């Protein structure tokens, strides 16, 4: 390992509909890139080892853990983060359901939960409670006990 | 005035920003010139430090400074921290230096700090610091700490005893002498750590012009931290400002002081730069206080019908390596012991001992879940020993409705006698049993056993002393714009304080909830606050919000009566407008905003005679005694006797937290608490090896509850108002956690009754259940 | 918890990759990243070079070649799970895939990554072993083929050198009519299993004509329960017969660690062997 070795790349990607051309240090993971470089701090880091799901975002429509991808790997991708869901002030059905069902307390897991459910319900409309539970089984929430999150997910999937 | 807000499930005011990714947690805040810190932590549980060489680390480009304790400068090498809660019962109050001096006593202890351009660079430098450690023997298990041959946990210590805590009342000797039956039971309780989804995070920003340090901190207690820092630094309190932005969960361990914020304050001042430190998850496992272990050896005396005469025993409590938190955890493990039961005599001694592990301090419920588990274990032991229905044993021993206020005979940590204010424990239990299908369960269980399926049901009942005082400050101020400023000192980590106190103020004052502007947890803007801990906020800030709003209302009505030339009694406030009631025959009104403008000095002529400026009031009104919440839980499980797996089939909790301000938020607290308790019963286990080296430092090995493993949780409410405050409220933050472990463990034991399996220790995992099944089978075949 | 410094490489062809591997010292291959990225973040792994395989299109995808299925090493677990070929021809793999992590990790995780990481309790190495997969490995001296049975050398150590790359996994599916089952015991949904068992059975007129059983998590590397496989052939598909196979599983050596004892692993190997065989038999006979 050489300290002088500052490996950088230029990448181009779309985040929440906006195209960015950025120089990134190649060791930066995607979550840090979004947070530190694009100042999109709605994506949270809860473990940085791929278990808590707080960092979940959509890459080309698929829900992935952004702490387990290098930023440079998102070159050419279309990324959606929590900041990109609402249409202006108009929240998506999942965002609204979270509030109606009190599916968030401290809000730290919330971005990841919503991104997971957004991707899952898009792919599995009509998902039942068991499926919704499984869909968020890779997202840890320490506050809510999950029940209200599941209720919010089921309510939206049933629509 | 109609009841528009109180008692209704108002959606949270704070939600929208989080839903849109606009929450502002410490790590989301940036300052120009900000540097990033990374701590070097002890890798050995107990060792002497012979030297630290940080020269290679200092050479890395982008590194601004590396600090060891000596580098912090005088007086810090000779100035350890002090405990947040001193007590005469503490025999040895060892607190750590901000960075290790010449010895490390647990893995995770702060040894050095690197400050660099980025966290990445700071971590590059960490690996270049060379510490010359000389390993020393360590104590890993609190059960061994007081053994004659136990090594000292700190160099030069004669005993590893931190101090004792006692729970004693009644004539215990007589109870045991007269008892028809006595039973003994030993059990080991382990509770996991904090694991808020946001770890502990800090930014310190020193402003040389003002000679003032602002600390952005994920704390539950900004005012406590400011006071402790000011005392430690011998600094004027106004020179330290502690701000809690959005905080991603607290659960107890974010309540107390940690070395990191002190170090960062010093470093920001020395470097004259803002410095950020973000605790990463691996650090969190060892650097953030956890709750740890307790070993209970108990004995109970009772009559033939299960009526309890007395309980006695000894508890060994793991303090970890230092005492940042006094004896708060031991105290809360012992004084709530009688639980909901009319216990005639108690004699319990707790030995708090040092180990070479992470420091311990309260986690959701503090010692109460431990105490509740202990008492419920005794109930189970009696029921099993006398072949009685565990529900009946509880009923026979509950404090009866007609006994309130009930004086237990014990004392609170404050020294005041413990008095239960209100409740109806019998009806709570019946509600829970009925909902869980307890009456018909035996039949269902027998049928399932025919098919080789093992169902079980377990009960757990508890009380919770909530809202410990003395107060929480609330200020309410109507502004000329008509907006109402509501300030409290209490920090929120997700409980929904903004919504709850806005509900109270909006209702009391007569304004729309949308017109309330909420500020909290900033020692720079809010006059005074205490802490968000021990389910205390609602029972303190609730009454204070109501009282402050009421004072403002009074003032507004009086002034409006003068301005409108009408009798005060003919006025009411609705939607922020003071207007004549129809019965007065007049049709006049004035908005609260306009009234506030009249009280603004200089802006609007003379402030009317007899009024203080501003339409505002501050209150420290709190509960006049300790409101006791209560609850009974019933869990149903199915155990696979081939694999030991436990499936949680159903969980019912009947809960009484007095009047509910916002039932939806109460349910949220209860369900979240239950799941935390289920984690304690079945999942969360921090494993250390025999050298006190932590083994479970990732979320694949330390298991938190996840959605698929949780049962449906049904929450039932009974509202017995607390007489201690006008709102009739009690705390609700921990009532779900406290009883959960026994309900689950007892359900497993009930399922495995045909095999004679008794679990006792928690957490219990499938492997352990199989071992117990095998052992039961062996002893059956031996007999 | 931030990765140390490394130099990043993103070859686009296998030839380029092989050339690169020959020239680099201390390189790590980055496939789906679901195991390597946590190691990098935690600095348990601090390579000088990271070689990203995600840009090599020829490494991904499922193709059929006569009766055999060829699965590119960089095929994502999510793609496998959605594949009709897999569902039709190797249903036991589909069953196992549902237990691999969570849907979010399956979007990135790859079959080749799992086989090279070779965690003893991972599902896909177990399935590859069960299905007698042949692995295609490319290296500076050309391609070679290796049977999955020879692939694990020791705990988390596959039979591949630093200059080589796993190209594809080739499986000859069983003829259409057979029974299969996969079951694992994990503490929570999506966790690494403590023990997992997969099996396939062919039954003719109530008599077992062919049986394969693979067990993962019980020992340092996944293994085939050959003794039971042989004993099952010619036997009727009854609970007693399956219980005997379970007993064979229980007698195999097992590992123990800070959390799980060998005895518990053996117990689970027994129970799961018995249970998966019963399920597979039901499926084989269409009951
Ligand atoms: S931060 Fe990425 S999974 Fe936890
Ligand atoms: S709301 Fe706090 S972690 Fe989920």
PDB file of C-alpha atoms in Angstrom, chain B residues 472-657:
ATOM      1  CA  UNK B 472     -38.205  19.144  32.403  1.00  0.00           C
ATOM      2  CA  UNK B 473     -38.384  22.811  31.403  1.00  0.00           C
ATOM      3  CA  UNK B 474     -40.879  24.002  28.819  1.00  0.00           C
ATOM      4  CA  UNK B 475     -41.290  27.480  27.419  1.00  0.00           C
ATOM      5  CA  UNK B 476     -44.301  28.600  25.371  1.00  0.00           C
ATOM      6  CA  UNK B 477     -44.275  31.927  23.588  1.00  0.00           C
ATOM      7  CA  UNK B 478     -46.808  33.459  21.230  1.00  0.00           C
ATOM      8  CA  UNK B 479     -45.118  35.533  18.577  1.00  0.00           C
ATOM      9  CA  UNK B 480     -46.565  38.557  16.748  1.00  0.00           C
ATOM     10  CA  UNK B 481     -46.831  36.402  13.617  1.00  0.00           C
ATOM     11  CA  UNK B 482     -49.280  34.187  15.455  1.00  0.00           C
ATOM     12  CA  UNK B 483     -46.784  31.347  15.505  1.00  0.00           C
ATOM     13  CA  UNK B 484     -46.340  29.725  18.874  1.00  0.00           C
ATOM     14  CA  UNK B 485     -42.827  28.826  19.900  1.00  0.00           C
ATOM     15  CA  UNK B 486     -42.609  25.697  22.043  1.00  0.00           C
ATOM     16  CA  UNK B 487     -39.229  24.951  23.547  1.00  0.00           C
ATOM     17  CA  UNK B 488     -38.265  21.984  25.665  1.00  0.00           C
ATOM     18  CA  UNK B 489     -34.935  20.835  26.950  1.00  0.00           C
ATOM     19  CA  UNK B 490     -35.711  17.203  26.286  1.00  0.00           C
ATOM     20  CA  UNK B 491     -33.973  15.737  23.295  1.00  0.00           C
ATOM     21  CA  UNK B 492     -35.912  13.413  21.025  1.00  0.00           C
ATOM     22  CA  UNK B 493     -34.443  10.319  19.454  1.00  0.00           C
ATOM     23  CA  UNK B 494     -37.595   9.395  17.622  1.00  0.00           C
ATOM     24  CA  UNK B 495     -40.245   9.390  20.313  1.00  0.00           C
ATOM     25  CA  UNK B 496     -42.270  12.119  18.630  1.00  0.00           C
ATOM     26  CA  UNK B 497     -41.917  14.756  21.326  1.00  0.00           C
ATOM     27  CA  UNK B 498     -42.662  17.530  18.896  1.00  0.00           C
ATOM     28  CA  UNK B 499     -46.048  16.069  18.122  1.00  0.00           C
ATOM     29  CA  UNK B 500     -46.955  15.135  21.670  1.00  0.00           C
ATOM     30  CA  UNK B 501     -46.098  18.463  23.275  1.00  0.00           C
ATOM     31  CA  UNK B 502     -47.575  20.358  20.365  1.00  0.00           C
ATOM     32  CA  UNK B 503     -50.790  18.443  20.946  1.00  0.00           C
ATOM     33  CA  UNK B 504     -50.849  19.456  24.584  1.00  0.00           C
ATOM     34  CA  UNK B 505     -50.023  23.090  23.940  1.00  0.00           C
ATOM     35  CA  UNK B 506     -52.351  23.437  20.963  1.00  0.00           C
ATOM     36  CA  UNK B 507     -55.186  22.034  22.985  1.00  0.00           C
ATOM     37  CA  UNK B 508     -54.521  24.027  26.132  1.00  0.00           C
ATOM     38  CA  UNK B 509     -53.847  27.299  24.389  1.00  0.00           C
ATOM     39  CA  UNK B 510     -56.473  26.978  21.675  1.00  0.00           C
ATOM     40  CA  UNK B 511     -54.336  27.092  18.555  1.00  0.00           C
ATOM     41  CA  UNK B 512     -53.850  24.927  15.506  1.00  0.00           C
ATOM     42  CA  UNK B 513     -51.109  22.379  15.864  1.00  0.00           C
ATOM     43  CA  UNK B 514     -49.638  23.645  12.592  1.00  0.00           C
ATOM     44  CA  UNK B 515     -48.959  27.042  14.133  1.00  0.00           C
ATOM     45  CA  UNK B 516     -46.584  25.584  16.690  1.00  0.00           C
ATOM     46  CA  UNK B 517     -42.885  25.912  16.105  1.00  0.00           C
ATOM     47  CA  UNK B 518     -40.910  23.405  18.079  1.00  0.00           C
ATOM     48  CA  UNK B 519     -37.368  23.741  19.335  1.00  0.00           C
ATOM     49  CA  UNK B 520     -35.586  21.374  21.628  1.00  0.00           C
ATOM     50  CA  UNK B 521     -32.332  20.055  22.869  1.00  0.00           C
ATOM     51  CA  UNK B 522     -30.104  23.026  22.232  1.00  0.00           C
ATOM     52  CA  UNK B 523     -28.509  24.455  25.328  1.00  0.00           C
ATOM     53  CA  UNK B 524     -28.040  27.685  23.394  1.00  0.00           C
ATOM     54  CA  UNK B 525     -31.711  28.362  22.788  1.00  0.00           C
ATOM     55  CA  UNK B 526     -33.629  26.483  25.445  1.00  0.00           C
ATOM     56  CA  UNK B 527     -33.408  27.623  29.053  1.00  0.00           C
ATOM     57  CA  UNK B 528     -33.017  24.321  30.822  1.00  0.00           C
ATOM     58  CA  UNK B 529     -33.606  20.641  30.426  1.00  0.00           C
ATOM     59  CA  UNK B 530     -32.619  17.349  31.955  1.00  0.00           C
ATOM     60  CA  UNK B 531     -32.621  14.124  29.980  1.00  0.00           C
ATOM     61  CA  UNK B 532     -34.613  11.785  27.818  1.00  0.00           C
ATOM     62  CA  UNK B 533     -34.217   8.595  29.778  1.00  0.00           C
ATOM     63  CA  UNK B 534     -36.204   6.199  31.906  1.00  0.00           C
ATOM     64  CA  UNK B 535     -39.526   6.959  30.189  1.00  0.00           C
ATOM     65  CA  UNK B 536     -39.457  10.225  32.014  1.00  0.00           C
ATOM     66  CA  UNK B 537     -40.225  12.876  29.452  1.00  0.00           C
ATOM     67  CA  UNK B 538     -43.988  12.622  29.053  1.00  0.00           C
ATOM     68  CA  UNK B 539     -44.574  12.692  32.784  1.00  0.00           C
ATOM     69  CA  UNK B 540     -42.348  15.756  33.142  1.00  0.00           C
ATOM     70  CA  UNK B 541     -42.487  17.781  29.944  1.00  0.00           C
ATOM     71  CA  UNK B 542     -46.173  16.885  29.541  1.00  0.00           C
ATOM     72  CA  UNK B 543     -47.335  18.659  32.681  1.00  0.00           C
ATOM     73  CA  UNK B 544     -44.874  21.485  32.063  1.00  0.00           C
ATOM     74  CA  UNK B 545     -46.196  22.001  28.530  1.00  0.00           C
ATOM     75  CA  UNK B 546     -49.706  22.120  29.856  1.00  0.00           C
ATOM     76  CA  UNK B 547     -48.813  24.520  32.663  1.00  0.00           C
ATOM     77  CA  UNK B 548     -46.825  26.857  30.429  1.00  0.00           C
ATOM     78  CA  UNK B 549     -49.594  26.943  27.831  1.00  0.00           C
ATOM     79  CA  UNK B 550     -52.124  27.588  30.539  1.00  0.00           C
ATOM     80  CA  UNK B 551     -50.159  30.547  31.875  1.00  0.00           C
ATOM     81  CA  UNK B 552     -49.928  32.022  28.404  1.00  0.00           C
ATOM     82  CA  UNK B 553     -53.628  31.459  27.907  1.00  0.00           C
ATOM     83  CA  UNK B 554     -54.419  33.265  31.139  1.00  0.00           C
ATOM     84  CA  UNK B 555     -52.251  36.162  30.217  1.00  0.00           C
ATOM     85  CA  UNK B 556     -53.815  36.362  26.756  1.00  0.00           C
ATOM     86  CA  UNK B 557     -57.358  36.247  28.075  1.00  0.00           C
ATOM     87  CA  UNK B 558     -56.663  38.934  30.626  1.00  0.00           C
ATOM     88  CA  UNK B 559     -55.099  41.229  28.092  1.00  0.00           C
ATOM     89  CA  UNK B 560     -57.774  40.538  25.493  1.00  0.00           C
ATOM     90  CA  UNK B 561     -60.473  41.327  28.038  1.00  0.00           C
ATOM     91  CA  UNK B 562     -58.870  44.715  28.583  1.00  0.00           C
ATOM     92  CA  UNK B 563     -58.370  45.430  24.913  1.00  0.00           C
ATOM     93  CA  UNK B 564     -61.836  44.285  23.875  1.00  0.00           C
ATOM     94  CA  UNK B 565     -63.478  45.733  26.988  1.00  0.00           C
ATOM     95  CA  UNK B 566     -65.236  42.557  27.838  1.00  0.00           C
ATOM     96  CA  UNK B 567     -65.332  40.215  30.809  1.00  0.00           C
ATOM     97  CA  UNK B 568     -62.591  37.555  30.763  1.00  0.00           C
ATOM     98  CA  UNK B 569     -65.177  34.840  31.326  1.00  0.00           C
ATOM     99  CA  UNK B 570     -66.891  35.814  28.107  1.00  0.00           C
ATOM    100  CA  UNK B 571     -63.825  34.946  26.064  1.00  0.00           C
ATOM    101  CA  UNK B 572     -62.494  31.758  24.561  1.00  0.00           C
ATOM    102  CA  UNK B 573     -59.512  30.980  22.332  1.00  0.00           C
ATOM    103  CA  UNK B 574     -59.966  29.000  19.182  1.00  0.00           C
ATOM    104  CA  UNK B 575     -57.603  28.560  16.245  1.00  0.00           C
ATOM    105  CA  UNK B 576     -55.335  31.210  17.673  1.00  0.00           C
ATOM    106  CA  UNK B 577     -58.039  33.877  17.968  1.00  0.00           C
ATOM    107  CA  UNK B 578     -59.483  35.163  21.216  1.00  0.00           C
ATOM    108  CA  UNK B 579     -63.164  35.765  20.670  1.00  0.00           C
ATOM    109  CA  UNK B 580     -66.300  36.525  22.607  1.00  0.00           C
ATOM    110  CA  UNK B 581     -68.430  33.479  23.261  1.00  0.00           C
ATOM    111  CA  UNK B 582     -71.925  33.607  21.702  1.00  0.00           C
ATOM    112  CA  UNK B 583     -73.551  33.842  25.145  1.00  0.00           C
ATOM    113  CA  UNK B 584     -71.869  37.212  25.704  1.00  0.00           C
ATOM    114  CA  UNK B 585     -73.969  38.782  22.986  1.00  0.00           C
ATOM    115  CA  UNK B 586     -70.885  40.528  21.594  1.00  0.00           C
ATOM    116  CA  UNK B 587     -69.011  39.846  18.409  1.00  0.00           C
ATOM    117  CA  UNK B 588     -65.440  40.929  18.991  1.00  0.00           C
ATOM    118  CA  UNK B 589     -62.113  39.166  18.619  1.00  0.00           C
ATOM    119  CA  UNK B 590     -58.375  39.615  18.513  1.00  0.00           C
ATOM    120  CA  UNK B 591     -55.718  37.180  17.413  1.00  0.00           C
ATOM    121  CA  UNK B 592     -53.058  35.878  19.745  1.00  0.00           C
ATOM    122  CA  UNK B 593     -50.492  37.316  17.349  1.00  0.00           C
ATOM    123  CA  UNK B 594     -51.924  40.806  17.756  1.00  0.00           C
ATOM    124  CA  UNK B 595     -52.002  40.420  21.517  1.00  0.00           C
ATOM    125  CA  UNK B 596     -48.382  39.359  21.465  1.00  0.00           C
ATOM    126  CA  UNK B 597     -47.535  42.425  19.423  1.00  0.00           C
ATOM    127  CA  UNK B 598     -49.081  44.609  22.095  1.00  0.00           C
ATOM    128  CA  UNK B 599     -46.667  43.133  24.607  1.00  0.00           C
ATOM    129  CA  UNK B 600     -43.590  43.772  22.488  1.00  0.00           C
ATOM    130  CA  UNK B 601     -41.561  46.501  24.193  1.00  0.00           C
ATOM    131  CA  UNK B 602     -40.809  49.626  22.137  1.00  0.00           C
ATOM    132  CA  UNK B 603     -42.530  48.375  19.031  1.00  0.00           C
ATOM    133  CA  UNK B 604     -46.034  49.200  19.964  1.00  0.00           C
ATOM    134  CA  UNK B 605     -45.985  52.008  22.423  1.00  0.00           C
ATOM    135  CA  UNK B 606     -46.082  51.232  26.055  1.00  0.00           C
ATOM    136  CA  UNK B 607     -46.461  47.690  27.289  1.00  0.00           C
ATOM    137  CA  UNK B 608     -49.812  47.656  29.072  1.00  0.00           C
ATOM    138  CA  UNK B 609     -49.616  48.191  32.814  1.00  0.00           C
ATOM    139  CA  UNK B 610     -49.265  45.101  34.945  1.00  0.00           C
ATOM    140  CA  UNK B 611     -47.891  42.839  32.197  1.00  0.00           C
ATOM    141  CA  UNK B 612     -44.446  41.460  31.687  1.00  0.00           C
ATOM    142  CA  UNK B 613     -43.194  41.825  28.165  1.00  0.00           C
ATOM    143  CA  UNK B 614     -43.907  38.993  25.727  1.00  0.00           C
ATOM    144  CA  UNK B 615     -46.811  36.640  25.669  1.00  0.00           C
ATOM    145  CA  UNK B 616     -44.796  33.810  27.076  1.00  0.00           C
ATOM    146  CA  UNK B 617     -44.394  31.533  30.058  1.00  0.00           C
ATOM    147  CA  UNK B 618     -41.922  28.965  31.275  1.00  0.00           C
ATOM    148  CA  UNK B 619     -42.866  26.055  33.464  1.00  0.00           C
ATOM    149  CA  UNK B 620     -41.049  23.375  35.347  1.00  0.00           C
ATOM    150  CA  UNK B 621     -44.256  21.780  36.588  1.00  0.00           C
ATOM    151  CA  UNK B 622     -43.864  18.033  36.780  1.00  0.00           C
ATOM    152  CA  UNK B 623     -45.470  15.017  38.326  1.00  0.00           C
ATOM    153  CA  UNK B 624     -45.926  15.266  42.086  1.00  0.00           C
ATOM    154  CA  UNK B 625     -44.909  11.638  42.584  1.00  0.00           C
ATOM    155  CA  UNK B 626     -43.780   8.675  40.551  1.00  0.00           C
ATOM    156  CA  UNK B 627     -46.427   7.560  38.037  1.00  0.00           C
ATOM    157  CA  UNK B 628     -46.341   3.777  37.719  1.00  0.00           C
ATOM    158  CA  UNK B 629     -47.224   2.245  34.392  1.00  0.00           C
ATOM    159  CA  UNK B 630     -48.063  -1.454  34.322  1.00  0.00           C
ATOM    160  CA  UNK B 631     -48.578  -4.267  31.905  1.00  0.00           C
ATOM    161  CA  UNK B 632     -49.131  -7.952  31.355  1.00  0.00           C
ATOM    162  CA  UNK B 633     -47.863  -9.830  28.353  1.00  0.00           C
ATOM    163  CA  UNK B 634     -48.733 -13.236  26.975  1.00  0.00           C
ATOM    164  CA  UNK B 635     -46.538 -14.883  24.360  1.00  0.00           C
ATOM    165  CA  UNK B 636     -47.303 -17.965  22.311  1.00  0.00           C
ATOM    166  CA  UNK B 637     -44.512 -19.980  20.733  1.00  0.00           C
ATOM    167  CA  UNK B 638     -44.020 -23.181  18.844  1.00  0.00           C
ATOM    168  CA  UNK B 639     -40.804 -25.092  19.503  1.00  0.00           C
ATOM    169  CA  UNK B 640     -39.328 -27.548  17.036  1.00  0.00           C
ATOM    170  CA  UNK B 641     -37.927 -30.185  19.363  1.00  0.00           C
ATOM    171  CA  UNK B 642     -35.674 -31.607  16.674  1.00  0.00           C
ATOM    172  CA  UNK B 643     -33.881 -28.360  15.855  1.00  0.00           C
ATOM    173  CA  UNK B 644     -34.625 -26.240  18.913  1.00  0.00           C
ATOM    174  CA  UNK B 645     -36.036 -23.479  16.759  1.00  0.00           C
ATOM    175  CA  UNK B 646     -38.581 -21.197  18.372  1.00  0.00           C
ATOM    176  CA  UNK B 647     -41.302 -19.670  16.273  1.00  0.00           C
ATOM    177  CA  UNK B 648     -43.063 -16.713  17.846  1.00  0.00           C
ATOM    178  CA  UNK B 649     -46.695 -17.297  17.063  1.00  0.00           C
ATOM    179  CA  UNK B 650     -48.362 -14.428  18.861  1.00  0.00           C
ATOM    180  CA  UNK B 651     -47.683 -11.737  21.436  1.00  0.00           C
ATOM    181  CA  UNK B 652     -50.296  -9.817  23.385  1.00  0.00           C
ATOM    182  CA  UNK B 653     -49.535  -6.967  25.727  1.00  0.00           C
ATOM    183  CA  UNK B 654     -52.120  -5.222  27.853  1.00  0.00           C
ATOM    184  CA  UNK B 655     -50.614  -1.965  28.989  1.00  0.00           C
ATOM    185  CA  UNK B 656     -51.580   0.895  31.249  1.00  0.00           C
ATOM    186  CA  UNK B 657     -49.691   4.138  30.873  1.00  0.00           C
TER     187      UNK B 657
END
